[in-house]
Amino acid sequence: MIKNALLSLKKNIGKTILLFVIIVVITNLVIAGLSIQSATQKSMDQIRSSLGNDVTLSVDFRNMMKNREPGEAVSNETSLTTTMADSLKDLKYVESYNYQISTSADNDSISAVETESDNSNNQQDTNKPNDQSEQASNQGDFTISANTTMEYLDSFTNSNYTLTDGRLLTSDDANTNNCVIETNLASDNDLSVGDTFTITTTVNDETIIQELTIVGIYEIQTTNEIGGAHFNNPVNTIYTDLSVGQTLTGSSENITSAIYYLDDPENAEAFVKLAKKQSDIDFDTFSLDANNRLYQQNASSLESMQSFAKMFVWIVVIAGSAILCLILALTIRNRYYEIGVLLSLGQSKVKIIAQQLIEIGLIAVVAFVISLGTGQLTSHYMGNMLESSSSSNVMQMDQKGDQPNDNQQKTNKQTKENFLGNMMQGPSNQELDVSITGENVVQLAGVTAAICIVSIAVPTAYVLRLTPRQILSRKEG
């Protein structure tokens, strides 16, 4: 059969070249689609691990305002408690969590870092109504950020803040007076790791003096907030354990928010639904905010690209099979006499079909090997074309999308610029790798074999259903 197949290919050199060209084109397009699929999946996995895997539980003041009666005051007594937060921390999808308390404190043994705007702010305060001036004066000199752990805080994980000395707080620091302060606050007050200082606050007309021990010093690398009033200046933020925040607020139960870190950003919506189903929390008063909006926006272009690549592969496979079937049907029509003679001489139909498969299989093997090299170029070209289209779509989405505030807009813009800069820079970029993988080669081999089998089975099935006499009665040609 192999000898006959080789002779047939040599005899019909025109048909052989035509089939070879068609199969090369098909395999190149298929390998391009498969490699883009795998590249986009890898890129999506990368951004899943870095964006939007946290869900925040907090008081929903916006919803409370919407549900209040006209003229009704919004209660300031509503507070999130650790009991509420604990009811969600062991749910499915949760890998870790962090409870936070945001409050303020006044200086006692140290001084806050002041900025030039502080003096102008103080001058402006004297021109304000008494109630506004009093409200401003009640704001402490320091912002206290009390946490269960600092391990997952965004400012440190995204390297906006970097640790310069000591360590960050962990869950092992529970119920201690350990703290982490900014390097400018430390240098202004001649403090270092191991030193202690005190801060004060007033709760229910009672003055609370809290001693803190420095275990870490951090430095702010980038921020848009430096230069504001000293109590809003991030250099005056002191990170403490949750218990310190509870002491300064006078409540052992109330917290500001609870953040749950999930195993995968895709599970954010499922976690929210599960929490609402299994907890007794009033979600008209409290909200679970799935902070995966940036992931959804950034991943949408990749998902579109992946869907296009998948659809493209199916179109190529179906169209390629149809074209090969048509060509082989026309060539087999010219081989009626040959097939009829072979059947008359006792050749089995299986061997005849096998010979046809060997002929196209030999062509497909050569085309397959060549496509492993040329397919890389095709993948790069298609990848560049799709990346340019995706980048344009994301930019248009940014222009049309609603932004809640200026800071959020700046953050979203910066994140998307970083994402597009890293993920959408053409074939030389290692992040969006459209190179052919071993899995792509196996998939291509399977697709090529399937196309060959289908393209042979359809026309030969039509011919071989006839008897040798019927075949021979149809003159060759």
XYZ file of C-alpha atoms in Angstrom:
477
model
C 0.000 0.000 0.000
C 2.813 2.415 0.859
C 4.503 1.744 -2.500
C 1.246 2.294 -4.370
C 0.625 5.464 -2.356
C 4.057 6.862 -3.269
C 3.566 6.036 -6.947
C 0.152 7.702 -6.891
C 1.592 10.858 -5.333
C 4.361 10.975 -7.941
C 1.962 10.329 -10.798
C -0.460 13.043 -9.708
C 2.166 15.652 -8.800
C -0.212 18.569 -9.431
C -2.805 17.228 -7.006
C -0.055 16.469 -4.476
C 1.272 20.045 -4.559
C -2.244 21.490 -4.269
C -3.083 19.314 -1.243
C 0.278 20.150 0.338
C -0.280 23.914 0.010
C -3.814 23.689 1.403
C -2.759 21.559 4.394
C 0.173 23.899 5.149
C -2.183 26.872 5.199
C -4.661 25.029 7.414
C -2.029 23.825 9.909
C -0.459 27.299 10.110
C -3.784 28.901 10.908
C -4.682 26.179 13.409
C -1.374 26.415 15.266
C -1.727 30.214 15.368
C -5.179 29.933 16.928
C -4.055 27.306 19.443
C -0.968 29.263 20.516
C -2.985 32.470 20.989
C -5.498 30.519 23.084
C -2.782 29.183 25.374
C -1.025 32.579 25.547
C -4.177 34.426 26.594
C -4.951 31.757 29.194
C -1.477 32.145 30.703
C -1.877 35.921 30.757
C -5.262 35.643 32.467
C -3.760 33.317 35.072
C -1.047 35.886 35.750
C -3.401 38.791 36.323
C -5.732 36.579 38.377
C -2.898 36.077 40.841
C -2.218 39.819 41.159
C -5.571 41.608 40.861
C -8.949 41.587 42.474
C -8.879 38.562 44.805
C -10.204 40.432 47.831
C -13.747 41.132 49.038
C -14.417 43.850 51.627
C -17.185 43.789 54.233
C -18.090 47.234 55.578
C -20.990 49.507 56.504
C -22.927 50.486 53.384
C -23.643 54.161 54.062
C -24.693 54.705 50.456
C -27.443 52.109 50.740
C -28.485 53.477 54.131
C -28.867 56.935 52.610
C -30.911 55.529 49.745
C -33.276 53.596 52.023
C -33.897 56.359 54.579
C -37.111 58.327 54.695
C -37.007 61.964 53.470
C -35.580 64.131 56.224
C -34.560 61.097 58.320
C -31.075 61.239 59.837
C -28.622 58.456 59.108
C -27.601 56.611 62.247
C -23.986 56.838 63.322
C -24.444 53.930 65.698
C -24.262 51.244 63.003
C -20.990 49.347 63.371
C -19.430 46.235 61.934
C -18.405 43.727 64.621
C -15.849 40.963 64.761
C -18.686 38.494 65.334
C -20.181 39.430 61.966
C -16.798 39.260 60.267
C -15.975 35.888 61.866
C -19.111 34.377 60.309
C -17.534 34.705 56.857
C -13.848 33.971 57.419
C -14.226 30.162 57.253
C -16.444 30.067 54.176
C -15.418 28.348 50.973
C -12.967 30.246 48.724
C -11.433 32.236 51.637
C -7.692 31.743 51.976
C -6.962 34.501 54.492
C -8.491 37.629 55.980
C -7.668 40.941 57.629
C -9.798 43.016 60.014
C -9.161 46.756 60.020
C -9.866 49.696 62.294
C -9.226 53.219 61.043
C -9.069 55.898 63.728
C -6.896 58.793 64.854
C -4.792 59.766 67.844
C -3.031 62.824 69.225
C 0.652 63.253 69.903
C 2.030 62.764 73.376
C 5.708 61.901 73.386
C 6.308 62.443 69.646
C 5.344 65.085 67.086
C 3.590 64.582 63.761
C 5.353 65.483 60.515
C 3.986 68.816 59.379
C 3.776 70.172 55.839
C 3.644 73.699 54.460
C -0.084 73.335 53.902
C -0.696 72.829 57.628
C -0.190 76.520 58.422
C -2.521 77.630 55.627
C -5.075 75.055 56.738
C -4.908 76.359 60.280
C -5.425 79.911 59.007
C -8.424 78.764 56.975
C -9.884 76.995 60.003
C -10.135 80.320 61.865
C -12.414 81.622 59.121
C -14.732 78.596 59.282
C -17.934 78.412 61.320
C -17.366 77.211 64.875
C -18.767 73.727 64.278
C -16.510 73.148 61.276
C -13.461 74.468 63.113
C -14.255 72.218 66.054
C -14.644 69.226 63.761
C -11.266 69.927 62.178
C -9.616 70.339 65.567
C -11.039 67.032 66.752
C -9.086 65.244 64.061
C -6.033 63.643 65.638
C -2.457 64.257 64.591
C -1.912 60.631 63.594
C -3.919 58.212 61.505
C -4.050 54.806 63.168
C -4.423 51.817 60.885
C -5.025 48.772 63.074
C -4.904 45.399 61.320
C -5.046 41.701 62.021
C -1.997 41.426 59.752
C -0.075 43.718 57.401
C 0.881 40.876 55.092
C -1.753 41.656 52.448
C -2.007 45.461 52.614
C -2.076 46.845 49.065
C 0.381 49.661 49.715
C 3.044 47.119 50.684
C 2.210 44.339 48.228
C 2.331 46.742 45.255
C 5.625 48.251 46.538
C 4.228 51.764 46.990
C 5.474 51.377 50.560
C 8.670 49.443 51.265
C 10.048 48.187 54.559
C 13.425 49.753 55.360
C 14.055 48.369 58.840
C 12.569 45.720 61.087
C 9.448 43.826 60.025
C 5.751 44.197 59.313
C 3.063 43.125 61.744
C 1.598 39.636 61.449
C -1.066 37.653 63.251
C 1.638 36.728 65.803
C 1.507 40.339 67.013
C -2.078 39.928 68.242
C -2.765 41.680 71.575
C 0.620 43.443 71.568
C 1.499 47.142 71.423
C 3.866 46.672 68.456
C 3.674 49.187 65.621
C 5.202 50.150 62.254
C 5.858 53.822 61.406
C 7.084 55.834 58.404
C 10.768 56.726 58.071
C 10.187 60.527 58.103
C 8.163 60.287 61.305
C 10.927 58.161 62.809
C 13.758 60.505 61.784
C 11.914 63.667 62.920
C 11.473 62.152 66.362
C 14.829 60.341 66.465
C 13.140 56.933 66.712
C 14.373 53.518 65.618
C 13.276 49.881 65.835
C 12.903 48.877 69.485
C 12.042 52.368 70.761
C 8.741 53.132 72.477
C 6.495 56.199 72.447
C 2.989 57.129 73.543
C -0.068 58.561 71.827
C -3.356 59.727 73.307
C -7.005 59.908 72.419
C -10.286 60.700 74.144
C -13.161 58.208 74.304
C -16.363 59.083 76.185
C -14.599 62.012 77.885
C -11.892 59.664 79.107
C -8.285 60.184 78.052
C -6.571 57.009 76.855
C -2.767 56.870 76.778
C -1.409 54.103 74.552
C 2.230 53.060 74.572
C 3.604 51.632 71.315
C 6.813 49.749 70.508
C 8.360 50.140 67.058
C 9.070 46.827 65.300
C 9.304 48.143 61.736
C 9.939 51.310 59.712
C 8.638 51.774 56.164
C 9.296 54.315 53.426
C 6.715 55.714 50.998
C 7.893 55.247 47.415
C 4.939 56.787 45.593
C 1.691 58.427 46.657
C -0.648 61.221 45.591
C -1.456 62.207 49.156
C 1.785 63.690 50.501
C 1.438 67.392 51.143
C -2.041 67.418 52.639
C -2.888 68.332 56.202
C -0.714 66.414 58.656
C -3.551 64.179 59.851
C -4.151 63.150 56.212
C -0.491 62.883 55.377
C 0.432 59.186 54.981
C 3.814 59.753 56.677
C 1.830 60.209 59.900
C 0.086 56.846 59.563
C 0.925 54.393 62.339
C 0.196 50.711 61.753
C -0.746 48.723 64.837
C -2.348 45.459 65.857
C -6.143 45.321 65.854
C -6.267 45.309 69.658
C -4.631 48.766 69.781
C -7.320 50.132 67.479
C -9.987 48.612 69.701
C -8.421 50.283 72.739
C -8.281 53.663 71.009
C -11.914 53.425 69.879
C -13.119 52.094 73.220
C -14.752 48.994 71.730
C -13.529 45.394 71.799
C -16.018 44.338 69.102
C -16.368 47.098 66.519
C -14.151 47.218 63.457
C -14.110 49.435 60.369
C -13.940 46.720 57.717
C -13.065 43.085 57.093
C -11.166 42.035 53.980
C -11.320 38.431 52.744
C -8.643 37.219 50.350
C -9.958 34.539 47.998
C -8.228 31.685 46.214
C -9.225 33.050 42.792
C -10.728 36.370 41.623
C -13.260 34.415 39.559
C -14.785 33.152 42.812
C -15.576 36.660 44.094
C -19.192 36.645 42.953
C -19.684 33.068 44.164
C -18.297 34.044 47.581
C -20.633 37.035 47.828
C -23.646 34.841 47.012
C -22.518 32.201 49.514
C -21.998 34.819 52.244
C -25.451 36.288 51.719
C -26.975 32.810 51.832
C -25.217 31.412 54.898
C -24.738 34.465 57.159
C -27.191 36.488 59.248
C -25.630 39.818 58.263
C -28.094 42.496 57.162
C -26.854 43.337 53.682
C -29.165 46.332 53.487
C -26.899 47.885 56.097
C -23.590 46.207 55.260
C -22.029 45.530 51.878
C -19.662 42.966 50.423
C -17.609 44.729 47.785
C -15.889 42.366 45.363
C -12.827 44.421 44.477
C -12.288 42.622 41.181
C -13.434 45.389 38.837
C -9.913 46.006 37.518
C -9.457 42.293 36.915
C -12.759 42.084 35.052
C -11.863 45.105 32.904
C -8.336 43.925 32.135
C -9.334 40.308 31.569
C -12.232 41.172 29.274
C -9.930 41.930 26.346
C -8.054 38.664 26.881
C -11.299 36.721 27.146
C -12.454 38.258 23.871
C -9.147 37.345 22.274
C -9.380 33.788 23.600
C -12.960 33.388 22.350
C -11.956 34.706 18.943
C -9.016 32.296 18.765
C -11.246 29.352 19.672
C -13.864 30.322 17.101
C -11.119 30.906 14.533
C -9.744 27.384 15.042
C -13.184 25.840 14.575
C -13.795 27.850 11.404
C -10.418 26.813 9.991
C -10.998 23.150 10.836
C -14.490 23.073 9.321
C -13.581 25.104 6.246
C -10.331 23.160 5.737
C -12.096 19.829 5.996
C -14.748 20.964 3.508
C -12.143 22.174 0.999
C -10.111 18.958 1.273
C -13.259 16.859 0.954
C -14.181 18.698 -2.232
C -10.731 18.335 -3.757
C -10.442 14.654 -2.845
C -13.948 13.976 -4.119
C -12.945 15.434 -7.494
C -9.691 13.448 -7.615
C -11.318 10.178 -6.533
C -13.866 10.689 -9.289
C -10.958 10.402 -11.715
C -9.903 7.142 -10.036
C -13.166 5.239 -10.441
C -11.577 2.790 -12.882
C -8.578 2.153 -10.612
C -10.800 1.525 -7.588
C -13.148 -0.720 -9.615
C -10.263 -2.863 -10.886
C -8.784 -3.220 -7.398
C -12.156 -4.290 -6.017
C -12.600 -6.770 -8.898
C -9.186 -8.286 -8.134
C -10.270 -8.909 -4.549
C -8.717 -5.878 -2.884
C -10.644 -5.128 0.292
C -12.336 -1.766 0.761
C -10.347 -1.266 3.984
C -7.042 -1.450 2.096
C -8.282 0.962 -0.544
C -9.293 3.484 2.143
C -5.981 2.859 3.928
C -4.063 3.698 0.759
C -5.957 6.970 0.436
C -5.154 7.780 4.070
C -1.486 6.976 3.549
C -1.323 9.302 0.542
C -2.816 12.287 2.325
C -1.052 11.296 5.548
C 2.367 11.550 3.896
C 1.487 15.003 2.600
C 0.118 16.025 6.008
C 3.268 14.884 7.854
C 5.506 17.074 5.701
C 3.075 19.994 6.016
C 2.877 19.447 9.792
C 6.664 19.627 10.227
C 6.935 22.764 8.112
C 4.045 24.445 9.964
C 5.875 24.068 13.294
C 8.325 26.649 11.983
C 6.138 28.876 9.859
C 3.281 28.693 12.385
C 5.383 30.694 14.863
C 5.484 33.638 12.458
C 1.760 33.374 11.831
C 1.091 33.312 15.580
C 3.150 36.450 16.124
C 1.412 38.295 13.304
C -2.078 37.389 14.505
C -1.107 38.078 18.114
C 0.063 41.598 17.224
C -3.125 42.258 15.280
C -5.382 41.079 18.120
C -3.350 42.918 20.780
C -3.671 46.199 18.888
C -7.416 45.713 18.612
C -7.727 44.803 22.312
C -5.664 47.806 23.422
C -7.883 50.146 21.404
C -11.020 48.618 22.927
C -9.686 49.050 26.474
C -8.773 52.690 25.796
C -12.274 53.356 24.468
C -13.754 51.661 27.525
C -11.684 53.920 29.783
C -12.965 57.013 28.007
C -16.619 55.935 28.251
C -16.563 54.285 31.679
C -17.763 56.014 34.824
C -15.140 56.817 37.441
C -16.185 57.268 41.064
C -13.529 59.840 41.931
C -10.216 61.301 40.846
C -8.054 59.028 42.979
C -9.841 55.927 41.722
C -9.476 57.177 38.157
C -5.741 57.679 38.606
C -5.373 54.237 40.174
C -7.353 52.532 37.413
C -5.447 54.384 34.719
C -2.076 53.501 36.231
C -3.033 49.847 36.680
C -4.286 49.548 33.104
C -1.216 51.264 31.729
C 0.984 48.820 33.616
C -1.158 45.908 32.441
C -1.156 46.946 28.805
C 2.515 47.804 28.970
C 3.398 44.366 30.268
C 0.858 42.211 28.475
C 0.200 43.901 25.148
C 3.573 44.672 23.597
C 3.829 42.238 20.707
C 5.538 38.929 20.134
C 8.890 39.778 21.691
C 7.245 40.306 25.070
C 7.601 37.316 27.369
C 4.396 38.071 29.246
C 2.144 37.433 26.232
C 4.036 34.433 24.918
C 2.563 33.153 21.650
C 5.331 30.603 21.140
C 4.318 27.064 20.259
C 4.196 24.746 23.260
C 4.268 20.959 23.488
C 0.552 20.982 24.190
C -0.010 22.998 21.006
C 1.967 20.447 18.988
C -0.129 17.573 20.339
C -3.342 19.495 19.663
C -2.208 20.342 16.131
C -1.344 16.711 15.442
C -4.804 15.642 16.603
C -6.571 18.312 14.559
C -4.524 17.515 11.436
C -5.231 13.783 11.770
C -8.944 14.465 12.247
C -9.074 16.677 9.153
C -7.303 14.033 7.058
C -9.598 11.244 8.238
C -12.771 13.263 7.621
C -11.600 14.502 4.218
C -10.886 10.919 3.090
C -13.847 9.191 4.744
C -16.553 11.358 3.156
C -15.636 10.973 -0.586
C -14.448 7.332 -0.342
C -17.592 6.319 1.536
C -19.633 7.573 -1.432
C -17.563 5.619 -3.973
C -17.163 2.387 -2.022
C -20.883 1.986 -1.449
C -21.056 1.065 -5.151
C -20.344 -2.434 -6.505
C -17.321 -3.053 -8.762
C -19.649 -3.380 -11.773
C -21.289 -0.025 -11.013
C -17.894 1.595 -10.591
C -16.472 0.132 -13.831
C -19.620 1.098 -15.721
C -18.694 4.723 -15.018
C -15.799 5.322 -17.326
C -12.742 6.862 -15.836
C -12.748 10.651 -16.284
